[in-house]
Tab-separated table of C-alpha atoms in Angstrom:
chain	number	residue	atom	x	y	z
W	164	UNK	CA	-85.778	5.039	-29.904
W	165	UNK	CA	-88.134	2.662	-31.959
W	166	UNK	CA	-85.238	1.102	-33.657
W	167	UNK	CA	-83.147	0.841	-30.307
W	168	UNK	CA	-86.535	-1.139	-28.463
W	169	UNK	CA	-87.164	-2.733	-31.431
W	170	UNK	CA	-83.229	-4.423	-31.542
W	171	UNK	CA	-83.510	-5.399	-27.804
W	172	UNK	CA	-86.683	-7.168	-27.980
W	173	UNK	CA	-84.874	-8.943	-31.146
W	174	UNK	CA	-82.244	-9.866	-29.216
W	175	UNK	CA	-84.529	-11.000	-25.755
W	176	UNK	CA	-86.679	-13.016	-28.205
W	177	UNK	CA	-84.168	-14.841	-29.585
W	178	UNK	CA	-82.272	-15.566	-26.307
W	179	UNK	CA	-85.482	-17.010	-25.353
W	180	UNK	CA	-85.883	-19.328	-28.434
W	181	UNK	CA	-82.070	-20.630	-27.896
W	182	UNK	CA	-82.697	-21.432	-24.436
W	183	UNK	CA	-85.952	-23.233	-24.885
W	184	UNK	CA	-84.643	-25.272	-27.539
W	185	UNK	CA	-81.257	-26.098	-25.442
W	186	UNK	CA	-83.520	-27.259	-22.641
W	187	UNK	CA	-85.696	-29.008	-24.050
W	188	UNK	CA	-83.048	-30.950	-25.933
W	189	UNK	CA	-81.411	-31.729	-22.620
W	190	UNK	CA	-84.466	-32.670	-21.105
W	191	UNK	CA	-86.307	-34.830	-23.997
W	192	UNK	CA	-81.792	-36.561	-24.526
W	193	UNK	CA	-81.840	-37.136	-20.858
W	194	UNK	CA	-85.374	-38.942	-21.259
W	195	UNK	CA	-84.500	-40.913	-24.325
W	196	UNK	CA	-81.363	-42.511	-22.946
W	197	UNK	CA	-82.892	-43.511	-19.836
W	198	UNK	CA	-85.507	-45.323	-21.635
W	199	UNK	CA	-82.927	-46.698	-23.767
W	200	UNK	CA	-80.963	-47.917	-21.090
W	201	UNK	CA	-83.324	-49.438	-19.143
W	202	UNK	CA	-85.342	-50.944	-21.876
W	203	UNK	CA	-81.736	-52.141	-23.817
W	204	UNK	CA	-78.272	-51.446	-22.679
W	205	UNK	CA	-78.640	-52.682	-19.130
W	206	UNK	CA	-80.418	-55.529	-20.386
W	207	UNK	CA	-78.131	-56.507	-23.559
W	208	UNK	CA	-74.404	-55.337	-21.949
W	209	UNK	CA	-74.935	-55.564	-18.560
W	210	UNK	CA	-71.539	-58.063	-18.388
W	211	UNK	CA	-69.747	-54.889	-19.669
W	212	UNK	CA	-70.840	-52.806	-16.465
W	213	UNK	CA	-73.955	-51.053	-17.146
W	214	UNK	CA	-76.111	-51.905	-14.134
W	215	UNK	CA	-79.791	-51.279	-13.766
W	216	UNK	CA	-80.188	-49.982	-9.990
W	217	UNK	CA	-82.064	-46.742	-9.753
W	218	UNK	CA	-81.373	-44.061	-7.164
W	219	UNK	CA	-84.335	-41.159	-6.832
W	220	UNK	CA	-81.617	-38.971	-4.739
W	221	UNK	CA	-78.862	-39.631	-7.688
W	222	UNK	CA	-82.053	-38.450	-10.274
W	223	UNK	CA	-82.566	-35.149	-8.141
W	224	UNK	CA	-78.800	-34.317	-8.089
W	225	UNK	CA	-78.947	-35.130	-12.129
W	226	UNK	CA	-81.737	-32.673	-12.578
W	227	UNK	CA	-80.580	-30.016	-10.134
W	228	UNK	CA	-77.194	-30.043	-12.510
W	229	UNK	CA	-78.279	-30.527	-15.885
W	230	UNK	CA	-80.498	-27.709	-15.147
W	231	UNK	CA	-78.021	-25.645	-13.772
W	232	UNK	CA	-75.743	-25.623	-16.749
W	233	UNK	CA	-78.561	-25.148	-18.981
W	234	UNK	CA	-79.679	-21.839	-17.620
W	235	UNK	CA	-76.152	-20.451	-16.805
W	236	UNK	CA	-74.730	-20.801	-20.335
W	237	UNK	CA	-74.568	-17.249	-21.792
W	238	UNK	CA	-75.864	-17.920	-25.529
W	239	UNK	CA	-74.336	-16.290	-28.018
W	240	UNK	CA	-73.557	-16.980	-31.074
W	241	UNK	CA	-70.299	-17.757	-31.223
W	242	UNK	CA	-67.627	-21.532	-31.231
W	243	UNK	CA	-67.624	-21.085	-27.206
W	244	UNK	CA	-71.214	-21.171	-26.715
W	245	UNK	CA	-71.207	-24.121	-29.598
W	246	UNK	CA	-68.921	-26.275	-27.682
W	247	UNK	CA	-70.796	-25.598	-23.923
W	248	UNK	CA	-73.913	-27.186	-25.586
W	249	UNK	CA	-71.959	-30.011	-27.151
W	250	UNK	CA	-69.921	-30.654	-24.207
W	251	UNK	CA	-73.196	-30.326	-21.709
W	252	UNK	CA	-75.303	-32.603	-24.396
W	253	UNK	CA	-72.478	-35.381	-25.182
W	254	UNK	CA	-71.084	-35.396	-21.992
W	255	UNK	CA	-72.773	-34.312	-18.935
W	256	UNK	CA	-76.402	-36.064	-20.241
W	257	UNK	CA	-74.567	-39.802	-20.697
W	258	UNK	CA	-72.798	-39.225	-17.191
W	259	UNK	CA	-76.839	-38.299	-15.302
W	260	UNK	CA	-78.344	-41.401	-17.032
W	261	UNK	CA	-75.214	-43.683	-15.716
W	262	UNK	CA	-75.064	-41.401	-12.268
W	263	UNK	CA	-78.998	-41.883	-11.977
W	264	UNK	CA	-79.633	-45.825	-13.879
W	265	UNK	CA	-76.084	-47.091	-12.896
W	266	UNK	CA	-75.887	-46.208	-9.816
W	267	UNK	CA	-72.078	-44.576	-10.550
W	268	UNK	CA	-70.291	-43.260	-7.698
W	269	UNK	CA	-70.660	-39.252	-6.280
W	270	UNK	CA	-67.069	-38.777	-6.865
W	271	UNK	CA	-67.529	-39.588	-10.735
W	272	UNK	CA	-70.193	-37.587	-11.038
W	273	UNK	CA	-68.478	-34.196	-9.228
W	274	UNK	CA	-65.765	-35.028	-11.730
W	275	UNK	CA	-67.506	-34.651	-14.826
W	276	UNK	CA	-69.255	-31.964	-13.278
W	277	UNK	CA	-65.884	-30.498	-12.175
W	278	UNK	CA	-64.192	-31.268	-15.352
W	279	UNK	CA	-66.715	-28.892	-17.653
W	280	UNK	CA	-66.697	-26.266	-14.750
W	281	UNK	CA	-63.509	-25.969	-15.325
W	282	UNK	CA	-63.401	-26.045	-19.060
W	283	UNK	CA	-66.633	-23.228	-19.146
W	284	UNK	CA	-64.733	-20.629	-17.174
W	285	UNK	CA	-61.379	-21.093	-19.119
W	286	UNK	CA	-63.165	-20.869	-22.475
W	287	UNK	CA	-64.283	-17.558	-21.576
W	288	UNK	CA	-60.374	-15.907	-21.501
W	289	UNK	CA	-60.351	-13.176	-24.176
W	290	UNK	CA	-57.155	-14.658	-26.322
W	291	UNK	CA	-55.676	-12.572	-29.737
W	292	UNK	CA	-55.752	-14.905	-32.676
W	293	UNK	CA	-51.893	-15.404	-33.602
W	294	UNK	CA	-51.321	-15.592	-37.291
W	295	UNK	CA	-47.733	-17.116	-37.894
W	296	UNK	CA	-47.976	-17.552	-41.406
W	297	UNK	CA	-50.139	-16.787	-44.191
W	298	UNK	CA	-50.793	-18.743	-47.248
W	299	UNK	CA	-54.034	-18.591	-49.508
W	300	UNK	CA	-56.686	-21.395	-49.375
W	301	UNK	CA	-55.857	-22.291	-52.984
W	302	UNK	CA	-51.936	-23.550	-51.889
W	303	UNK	CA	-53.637	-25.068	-48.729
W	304	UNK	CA	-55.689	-26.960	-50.519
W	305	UNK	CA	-52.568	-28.242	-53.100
W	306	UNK	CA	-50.830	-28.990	-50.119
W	307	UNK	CA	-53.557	-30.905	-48.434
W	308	UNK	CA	-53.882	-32.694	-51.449
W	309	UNK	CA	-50.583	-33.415	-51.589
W	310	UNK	CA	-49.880	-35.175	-48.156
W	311	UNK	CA	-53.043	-36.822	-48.027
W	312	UNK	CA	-52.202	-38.731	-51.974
W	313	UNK	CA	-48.755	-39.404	-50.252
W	314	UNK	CA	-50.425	-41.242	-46.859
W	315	UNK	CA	-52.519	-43.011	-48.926
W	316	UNK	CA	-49.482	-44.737	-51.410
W	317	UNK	CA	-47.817	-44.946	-48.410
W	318	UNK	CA	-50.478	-47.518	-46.584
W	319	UNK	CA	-50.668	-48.833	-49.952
W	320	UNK	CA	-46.840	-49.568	-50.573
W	321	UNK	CA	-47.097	-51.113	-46.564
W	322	UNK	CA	-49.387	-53.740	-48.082
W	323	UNK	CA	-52.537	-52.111	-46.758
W	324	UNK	CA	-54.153	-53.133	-50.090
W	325	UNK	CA	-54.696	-56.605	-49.666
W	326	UNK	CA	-56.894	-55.777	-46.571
W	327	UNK	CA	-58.864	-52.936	-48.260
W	328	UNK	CA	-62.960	-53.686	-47.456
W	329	UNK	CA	-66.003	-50.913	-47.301
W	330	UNK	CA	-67.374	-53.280	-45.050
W	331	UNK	CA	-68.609	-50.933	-42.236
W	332	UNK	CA	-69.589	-53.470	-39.596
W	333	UNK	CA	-66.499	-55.614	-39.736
W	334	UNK	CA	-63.707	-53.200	-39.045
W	335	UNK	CA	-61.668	-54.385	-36.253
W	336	UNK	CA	-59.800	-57.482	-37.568
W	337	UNK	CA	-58.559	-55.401	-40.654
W	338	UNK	CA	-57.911	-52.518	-38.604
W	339	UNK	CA	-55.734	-54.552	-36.325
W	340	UNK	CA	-53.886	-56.005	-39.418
W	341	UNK	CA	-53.470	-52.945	-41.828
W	342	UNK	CA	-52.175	-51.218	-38.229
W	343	UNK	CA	-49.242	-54.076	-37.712
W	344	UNK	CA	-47.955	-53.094	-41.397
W	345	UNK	CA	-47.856	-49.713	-40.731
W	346	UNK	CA	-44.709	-47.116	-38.943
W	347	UNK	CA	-45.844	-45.365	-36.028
W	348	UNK	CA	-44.970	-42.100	-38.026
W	349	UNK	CA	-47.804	-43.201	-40.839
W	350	UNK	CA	-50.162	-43.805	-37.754
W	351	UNK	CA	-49.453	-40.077	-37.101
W	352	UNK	CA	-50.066	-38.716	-40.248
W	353	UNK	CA	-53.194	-40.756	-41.237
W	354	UNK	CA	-55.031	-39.533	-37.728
W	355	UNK	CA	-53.939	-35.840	-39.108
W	356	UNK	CA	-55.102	-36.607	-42.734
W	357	UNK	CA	-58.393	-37.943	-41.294
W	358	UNK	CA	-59.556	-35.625	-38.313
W	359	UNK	CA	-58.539	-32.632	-40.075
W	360	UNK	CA	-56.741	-32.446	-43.585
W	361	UNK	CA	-60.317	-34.221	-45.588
W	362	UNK	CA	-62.539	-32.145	-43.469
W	363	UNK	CA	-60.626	-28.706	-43.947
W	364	UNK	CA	-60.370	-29.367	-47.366
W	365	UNK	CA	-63.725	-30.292	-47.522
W	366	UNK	CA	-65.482	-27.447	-46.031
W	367	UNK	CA	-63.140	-24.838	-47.669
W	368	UNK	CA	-64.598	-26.477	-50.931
W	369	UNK	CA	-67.676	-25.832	-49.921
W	370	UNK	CA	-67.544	-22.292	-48.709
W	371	UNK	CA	-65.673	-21.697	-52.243
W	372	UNK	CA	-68.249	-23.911	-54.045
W	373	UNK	CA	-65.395	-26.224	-55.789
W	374	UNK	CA	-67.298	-29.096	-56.178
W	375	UNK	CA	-64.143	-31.178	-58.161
W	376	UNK	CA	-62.271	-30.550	-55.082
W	377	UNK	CA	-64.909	-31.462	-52.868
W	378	UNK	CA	-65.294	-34.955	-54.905
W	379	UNK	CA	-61.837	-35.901	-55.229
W	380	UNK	CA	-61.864	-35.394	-51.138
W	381	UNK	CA	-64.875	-37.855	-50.530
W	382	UNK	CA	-62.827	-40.224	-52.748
W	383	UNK	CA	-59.421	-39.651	-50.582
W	384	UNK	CA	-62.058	-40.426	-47.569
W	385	UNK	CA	-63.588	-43.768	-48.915
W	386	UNK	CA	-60.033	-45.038	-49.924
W	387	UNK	CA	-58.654	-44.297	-46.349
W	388	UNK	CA	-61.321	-45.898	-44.849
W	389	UNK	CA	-61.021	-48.466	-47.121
W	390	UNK	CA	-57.907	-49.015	-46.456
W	391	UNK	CA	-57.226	-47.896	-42.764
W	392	UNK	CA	-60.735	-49.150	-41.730
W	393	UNK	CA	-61.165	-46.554	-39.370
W	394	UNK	CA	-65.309	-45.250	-38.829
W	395	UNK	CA	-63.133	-42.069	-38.144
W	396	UNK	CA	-62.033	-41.480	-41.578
W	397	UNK	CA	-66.095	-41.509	-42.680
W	398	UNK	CA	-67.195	-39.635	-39.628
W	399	UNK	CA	-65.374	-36.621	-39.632
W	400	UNK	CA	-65.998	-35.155	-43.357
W	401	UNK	CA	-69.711	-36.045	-42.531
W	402	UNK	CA	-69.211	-34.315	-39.536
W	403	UNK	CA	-67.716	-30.964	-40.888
W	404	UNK	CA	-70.146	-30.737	-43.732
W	405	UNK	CA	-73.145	-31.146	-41.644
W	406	UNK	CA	-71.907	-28.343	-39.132
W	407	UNK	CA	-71.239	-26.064	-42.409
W	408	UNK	CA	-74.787	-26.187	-43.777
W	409	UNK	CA	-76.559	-26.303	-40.008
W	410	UNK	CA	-73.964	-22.947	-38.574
W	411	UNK	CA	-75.017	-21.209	-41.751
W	412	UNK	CA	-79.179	-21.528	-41.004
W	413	UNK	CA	-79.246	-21.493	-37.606
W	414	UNK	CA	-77.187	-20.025	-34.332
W	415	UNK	CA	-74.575	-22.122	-32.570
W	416	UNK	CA	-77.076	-23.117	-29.725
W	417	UNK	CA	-79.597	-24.272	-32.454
W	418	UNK	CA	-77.838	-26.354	-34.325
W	419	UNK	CA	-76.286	-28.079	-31.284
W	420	UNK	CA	-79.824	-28.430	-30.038
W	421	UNK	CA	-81.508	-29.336	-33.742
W	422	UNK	CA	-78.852	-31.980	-34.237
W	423	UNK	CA	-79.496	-33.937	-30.626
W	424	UNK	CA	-83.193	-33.791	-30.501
W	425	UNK	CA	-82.615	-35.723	-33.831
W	426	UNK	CA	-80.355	-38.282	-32.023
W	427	UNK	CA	-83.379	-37.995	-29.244
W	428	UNK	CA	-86.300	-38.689	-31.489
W	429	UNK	CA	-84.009	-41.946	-33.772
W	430	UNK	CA	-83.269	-43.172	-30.124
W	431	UNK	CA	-86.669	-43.201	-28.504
W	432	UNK	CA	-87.832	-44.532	-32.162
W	433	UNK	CA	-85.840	-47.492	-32.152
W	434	UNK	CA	-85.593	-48.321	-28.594
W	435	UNK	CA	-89.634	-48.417	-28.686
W	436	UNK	CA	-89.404	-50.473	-32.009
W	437	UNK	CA	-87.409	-52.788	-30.180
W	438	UNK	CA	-89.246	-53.297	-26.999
W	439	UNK	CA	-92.259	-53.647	-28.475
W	440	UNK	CA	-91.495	-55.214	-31.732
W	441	UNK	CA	-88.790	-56.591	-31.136
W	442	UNK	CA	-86.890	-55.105	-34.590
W	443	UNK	CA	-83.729	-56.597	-35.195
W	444	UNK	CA	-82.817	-53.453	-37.064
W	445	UNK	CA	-83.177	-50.967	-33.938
W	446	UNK	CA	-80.683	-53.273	-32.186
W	447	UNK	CA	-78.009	-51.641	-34.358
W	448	UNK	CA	-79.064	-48.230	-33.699
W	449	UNK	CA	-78.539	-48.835	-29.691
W	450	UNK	CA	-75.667	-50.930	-30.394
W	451	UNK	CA	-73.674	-48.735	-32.440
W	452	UNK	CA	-74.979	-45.211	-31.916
W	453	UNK	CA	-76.234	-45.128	-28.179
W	454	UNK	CA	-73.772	-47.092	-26.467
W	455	UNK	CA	-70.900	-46.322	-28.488
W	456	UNK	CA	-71.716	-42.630	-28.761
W	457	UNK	CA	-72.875	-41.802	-25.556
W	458	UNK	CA	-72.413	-44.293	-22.765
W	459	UNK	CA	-69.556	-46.148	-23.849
W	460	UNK	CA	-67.508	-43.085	-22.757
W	461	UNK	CA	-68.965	-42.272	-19.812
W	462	UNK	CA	-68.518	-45.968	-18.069
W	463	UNK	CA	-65.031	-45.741	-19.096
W	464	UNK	CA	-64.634	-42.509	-17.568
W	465	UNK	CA	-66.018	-44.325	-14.126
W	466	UNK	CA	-63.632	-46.998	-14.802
W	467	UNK	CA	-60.703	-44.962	-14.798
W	468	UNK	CA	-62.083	-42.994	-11.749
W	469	UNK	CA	-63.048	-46.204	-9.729
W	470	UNK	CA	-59.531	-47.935	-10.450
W	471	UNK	CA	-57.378	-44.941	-9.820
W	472	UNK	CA	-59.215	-43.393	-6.548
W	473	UNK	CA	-57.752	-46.898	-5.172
W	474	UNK	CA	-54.087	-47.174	-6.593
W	475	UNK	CA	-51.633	-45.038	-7.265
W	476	UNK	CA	-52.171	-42.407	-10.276
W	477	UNK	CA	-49.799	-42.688	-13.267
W	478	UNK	CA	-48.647	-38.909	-13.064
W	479	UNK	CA	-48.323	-38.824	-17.064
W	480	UNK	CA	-45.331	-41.410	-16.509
W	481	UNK	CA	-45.477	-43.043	-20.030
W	482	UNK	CA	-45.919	-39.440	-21.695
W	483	UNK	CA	-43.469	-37.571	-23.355
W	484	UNK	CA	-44.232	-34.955	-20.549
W	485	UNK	CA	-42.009	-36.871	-17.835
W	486	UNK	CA	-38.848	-37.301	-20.594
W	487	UNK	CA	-38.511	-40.385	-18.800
W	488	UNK	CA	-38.032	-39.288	-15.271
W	489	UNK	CA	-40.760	-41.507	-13.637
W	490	UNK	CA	-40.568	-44.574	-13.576
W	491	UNK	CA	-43.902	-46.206	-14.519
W	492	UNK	CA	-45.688	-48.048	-11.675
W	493	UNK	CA	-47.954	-50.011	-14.188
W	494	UNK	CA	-46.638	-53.344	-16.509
W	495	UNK	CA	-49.438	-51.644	-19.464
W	496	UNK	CA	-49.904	-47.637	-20.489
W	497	UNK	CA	-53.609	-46.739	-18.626
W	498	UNK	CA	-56.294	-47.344	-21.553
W	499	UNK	CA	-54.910	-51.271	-21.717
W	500	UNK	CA	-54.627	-51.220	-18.108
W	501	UNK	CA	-58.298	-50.597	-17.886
W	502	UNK	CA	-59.433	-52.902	-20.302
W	503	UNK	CA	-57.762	-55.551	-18.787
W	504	UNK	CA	-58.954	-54.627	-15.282
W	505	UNK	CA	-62.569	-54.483	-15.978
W	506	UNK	CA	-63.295	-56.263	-19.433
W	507	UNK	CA	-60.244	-59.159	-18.197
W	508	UNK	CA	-59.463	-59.530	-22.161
W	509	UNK	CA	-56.059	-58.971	-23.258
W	510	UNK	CA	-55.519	-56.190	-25.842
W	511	UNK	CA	-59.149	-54.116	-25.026
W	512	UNK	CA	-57.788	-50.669	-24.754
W	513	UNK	CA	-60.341	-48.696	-22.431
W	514	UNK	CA	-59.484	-44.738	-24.142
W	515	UNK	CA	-61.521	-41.985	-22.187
W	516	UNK	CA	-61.423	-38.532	-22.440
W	517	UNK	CA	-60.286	-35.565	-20.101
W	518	UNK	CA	-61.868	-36.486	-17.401
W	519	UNK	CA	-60.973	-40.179	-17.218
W	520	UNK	CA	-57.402	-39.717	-18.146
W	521	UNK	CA	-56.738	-36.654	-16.267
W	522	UNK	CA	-58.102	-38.524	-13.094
W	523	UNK	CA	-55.613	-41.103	-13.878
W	524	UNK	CA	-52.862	-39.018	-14.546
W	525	UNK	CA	-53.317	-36.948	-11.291
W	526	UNK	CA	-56.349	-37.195	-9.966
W	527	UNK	CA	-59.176	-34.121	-9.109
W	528	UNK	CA	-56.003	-32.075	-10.310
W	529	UNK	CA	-55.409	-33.780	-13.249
W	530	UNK	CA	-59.118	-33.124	-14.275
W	531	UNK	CA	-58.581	-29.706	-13.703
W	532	UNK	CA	-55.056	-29.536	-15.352
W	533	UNK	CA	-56.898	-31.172	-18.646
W	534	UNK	CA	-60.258	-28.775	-18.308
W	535	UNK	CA	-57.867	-25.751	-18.252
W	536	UNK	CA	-55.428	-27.043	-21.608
W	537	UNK	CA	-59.480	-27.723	-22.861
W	538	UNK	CA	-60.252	-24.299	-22.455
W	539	UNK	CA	-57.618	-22.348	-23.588
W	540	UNK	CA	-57.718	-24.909	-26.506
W	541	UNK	CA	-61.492	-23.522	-27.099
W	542	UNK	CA	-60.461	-19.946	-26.305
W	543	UNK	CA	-57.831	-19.528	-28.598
W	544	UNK	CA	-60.305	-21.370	-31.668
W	545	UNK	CA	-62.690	-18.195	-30.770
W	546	UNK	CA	-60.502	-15.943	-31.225
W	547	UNK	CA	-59.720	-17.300	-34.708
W	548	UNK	CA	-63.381	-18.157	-35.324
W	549	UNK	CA	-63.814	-14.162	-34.960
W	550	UNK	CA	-61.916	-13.651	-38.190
W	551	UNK	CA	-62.738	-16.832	-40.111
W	552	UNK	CA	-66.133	-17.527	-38.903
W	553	UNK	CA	-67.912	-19.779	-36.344
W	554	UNK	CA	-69.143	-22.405	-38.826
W	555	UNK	CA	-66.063	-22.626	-40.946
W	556	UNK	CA	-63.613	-23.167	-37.571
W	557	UNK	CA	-66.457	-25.216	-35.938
W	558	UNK	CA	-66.599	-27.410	-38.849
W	559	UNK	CA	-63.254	-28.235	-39.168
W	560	UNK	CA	-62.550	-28.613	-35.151
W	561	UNK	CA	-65.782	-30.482	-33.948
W	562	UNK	CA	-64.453	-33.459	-35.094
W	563	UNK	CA	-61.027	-33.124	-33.614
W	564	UNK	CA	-62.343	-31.697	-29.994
W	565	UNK	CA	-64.841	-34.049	-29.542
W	566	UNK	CA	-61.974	-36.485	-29.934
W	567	UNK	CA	-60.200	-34.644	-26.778
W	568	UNK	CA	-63.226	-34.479	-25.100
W	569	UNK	CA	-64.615	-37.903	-24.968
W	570	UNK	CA	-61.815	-40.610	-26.067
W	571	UNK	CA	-58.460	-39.773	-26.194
W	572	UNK	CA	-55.044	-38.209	-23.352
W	573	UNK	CA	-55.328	-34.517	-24.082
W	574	UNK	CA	-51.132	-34.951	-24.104
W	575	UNK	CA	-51.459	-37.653	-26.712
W	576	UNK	CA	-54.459	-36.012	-28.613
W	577	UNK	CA	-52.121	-32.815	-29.586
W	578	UNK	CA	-49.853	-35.360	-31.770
W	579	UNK	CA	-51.993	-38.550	-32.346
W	580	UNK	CA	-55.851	-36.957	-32.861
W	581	UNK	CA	-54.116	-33.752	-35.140
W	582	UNK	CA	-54.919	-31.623	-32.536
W	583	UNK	CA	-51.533	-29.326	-32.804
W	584	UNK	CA	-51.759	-30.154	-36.941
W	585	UNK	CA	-55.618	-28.255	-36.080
W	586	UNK	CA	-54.245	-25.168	-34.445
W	587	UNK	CA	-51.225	-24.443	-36.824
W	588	UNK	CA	-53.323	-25.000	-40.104
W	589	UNK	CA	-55.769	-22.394	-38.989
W	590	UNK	CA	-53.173	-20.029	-37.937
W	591	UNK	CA	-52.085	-20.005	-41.485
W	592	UNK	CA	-55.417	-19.844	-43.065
W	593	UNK	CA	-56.014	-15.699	-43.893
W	594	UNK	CA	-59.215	-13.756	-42.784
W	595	UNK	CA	-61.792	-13.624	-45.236
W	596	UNK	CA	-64.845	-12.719	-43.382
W	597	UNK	CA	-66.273	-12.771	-47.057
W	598	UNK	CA	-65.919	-16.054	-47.901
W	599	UNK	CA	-66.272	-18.060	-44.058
W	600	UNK	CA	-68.811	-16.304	-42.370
């Protein structure tokens, strides 16, 4: 009986810690990126959309739903609970600030809202891990290996070397001319070999402790940035490694909730540095990180919402989903057709996630076509997380998902972003509960 009592008030306790850390993270994120906004994005790239006009009813509504999803999320820990808090944290925060500051429209808002509704209650269908094919994690890695040395001769027999620069804050000019060299089929194969090739092989190396492997993989990475000069190729190894050592100390609503209090505390930090101060260097940090990360997505999102709740939707007519059949109403696909809408510059392509693109596919249905294919996407990754283990899966998807989630067509993510590459290579991966968990 002791034991029994002893287990549930175990378990109550540490419900209780989850949920005070996941609210206070939304709570202290929400703060930080209104002060951020008002004290620096409105002000520095306003001409890009972000508008300072304040609505009190628009901050109750915020509030009423941030709060909402924060105290209906069952926490357990587990990938689904994991990707509620990202999704609710990366998402859902950035679209209150821009719903609340910017003044965004209702329908927007009930989107986004919609949108992860949807996703939330599809993520919770039980689904039976398929295993198709077996291989060990040795071969994988050899085979990894393999097709990640030959996309790398291959950009460098394209001529990719004569535009190879580790310069980190001048990427787009190379990017634009290594991508000109390239075949659309290399495109395809370096966005597999960077979202989730270098960070599979990178966390199985460090489950198995094979520290050669795991060096010659943060060479592969620096080369194909190097050479590819995609943030991307830098990001997502970071990205997977981080998850591996924070899924291994804490629960999956902790270490969503550890790692965006930090983004909280360096974004208050810098945005006071450089309203008071007036530090150069904290420029970057709202520049880079808080408009790129969080509200660059969001006021695309609006943008495709605003344009297509006023012309006619695309209904996935320059996808591979219509073979052809519907004839495209639109002289650009949507992301360029966005750009030049809003930003009026030629060649600016405007990519959103699910909830942008699936409004401008199809509108309210679209988002909900897109939050289901989301959910059973998350489903069916818990139900191989079960074997393999929550950090090992989450570690080598975050990367990937948050991809679908925030920036890319959830039709062209399963090719271009390695999404499909994601699901098969995990199906083939064997259960070690030994070695993952």
């Amino acid at each position: 009986m002791n034991a029994v009592s002893l287990h549930r008030n175990g378990k109550r306790i540490f419900v209780t810690h989850d949920r005070f850390w996941l609210i206070s993270t939304i709570a202290f994120l929400f703060t930080s990126l209104c002060f951020s906004y008002v004290t620096e994005i409105s002000k520095n790239w306003y001409y890009l959309g972000f508008n300072l006009e304040p609505n009190g009813t628009k901050l109750l509504v915020s509030i009423c739903a941030l709060s909402i999803f924060g105290l209906s999320i069952r926490l357990n820990n587990d990938l689904i609970t994991f990707y509620k808090c990202l999704c609710l944290l990366l998402v859902l925060c950035p679209a209150s600030v821009l719903f609340y500051l910017g003044d965004f429209s209702y329908l927007y808002y009930f989107n986004c809202v919609a949108g992860l509704t949807i996703v939330f209650l599809v993520s919770n269908i039980d689904i039976k891990r398929i295993n198709i094919l077996v291989i060990s994690p040795k071969l994988l890695l050899i085979i990894i290996a393999i097709g990640t040395f030959v996309g790398i001769t291959a950009i460098i027999a394209c001529g990719g070397l004569s535009y190879f620069s580790l310069d980190l804050l001048n990427v787009y000019e190379g990017r634009a001319a290594v991508t000109s060299l390239l075949p659309a089929i290399l495109g395809y194969l370096n966005s597999s070999i960077s979202k989730v090739f270098i960070p599979l092989a990178i966390v199985i190396s460090v489950f198995y402790k094979k520290r050669i492997v795991l060096c010659i993989f943060i060479v592969f990475a620096i080369l194909l940035f190097g050479l590819t000069h995609h943030k991307s190729v830098l990001v997502g190894p970071i990205a997977a490694y981080g998850f591996t050592i924070f899924l291994q100390r804490f629960s999956a609503a902790q270490a969503v909730s550890y790692v965006f209090f930090l983004m909280a505390v360096i974004i208050i930090g810098t945005s006071t540095f450089q309203y008071f101060l007036e530090d150069a260097s904290s420029d970057i940090v709202s520049g880079f990180f808080v408009r790129r990360t969080f509200m660059m997505p969001a006021l695309l999102d609006s943008y495709h919402i605003d344009f297509f709740s006023e012309n006619t939707f695309t209904y996935w007519s320059r996808s591979s989903l219509s073979f052809g059949l519907i004839e495209p109403d639109y002289y650009l696909n949507t992301p360029l057709l966005i750009g030049d809408y809003f930003f009026e510059q030629d060649g600016v392509s405007a990519n959103t996630g699910f909830i942008g693109s699936g409004f401008a596919n199809f509108g309210m249905f679209g988002v909900v076509i897109y939050g289901v294919a989301i959910g059973l996407v998350l489903a069916s990754l818990n139900a191989i997380s079960r074997s393999l283990g929550t950090p090992f899966v989450v570690a080598i998807s975050v990367f990937v998902v948050v991809s679908v989630i925030t920036s890319a067509d959830f039709v062209t993510a399963i090719l271009s972003h390695g999404l499909l590459t994601l699901l098969v290579l995990l199906t083939l991966i064997p259960a070690d509960r030994k070695m993952y968990l």
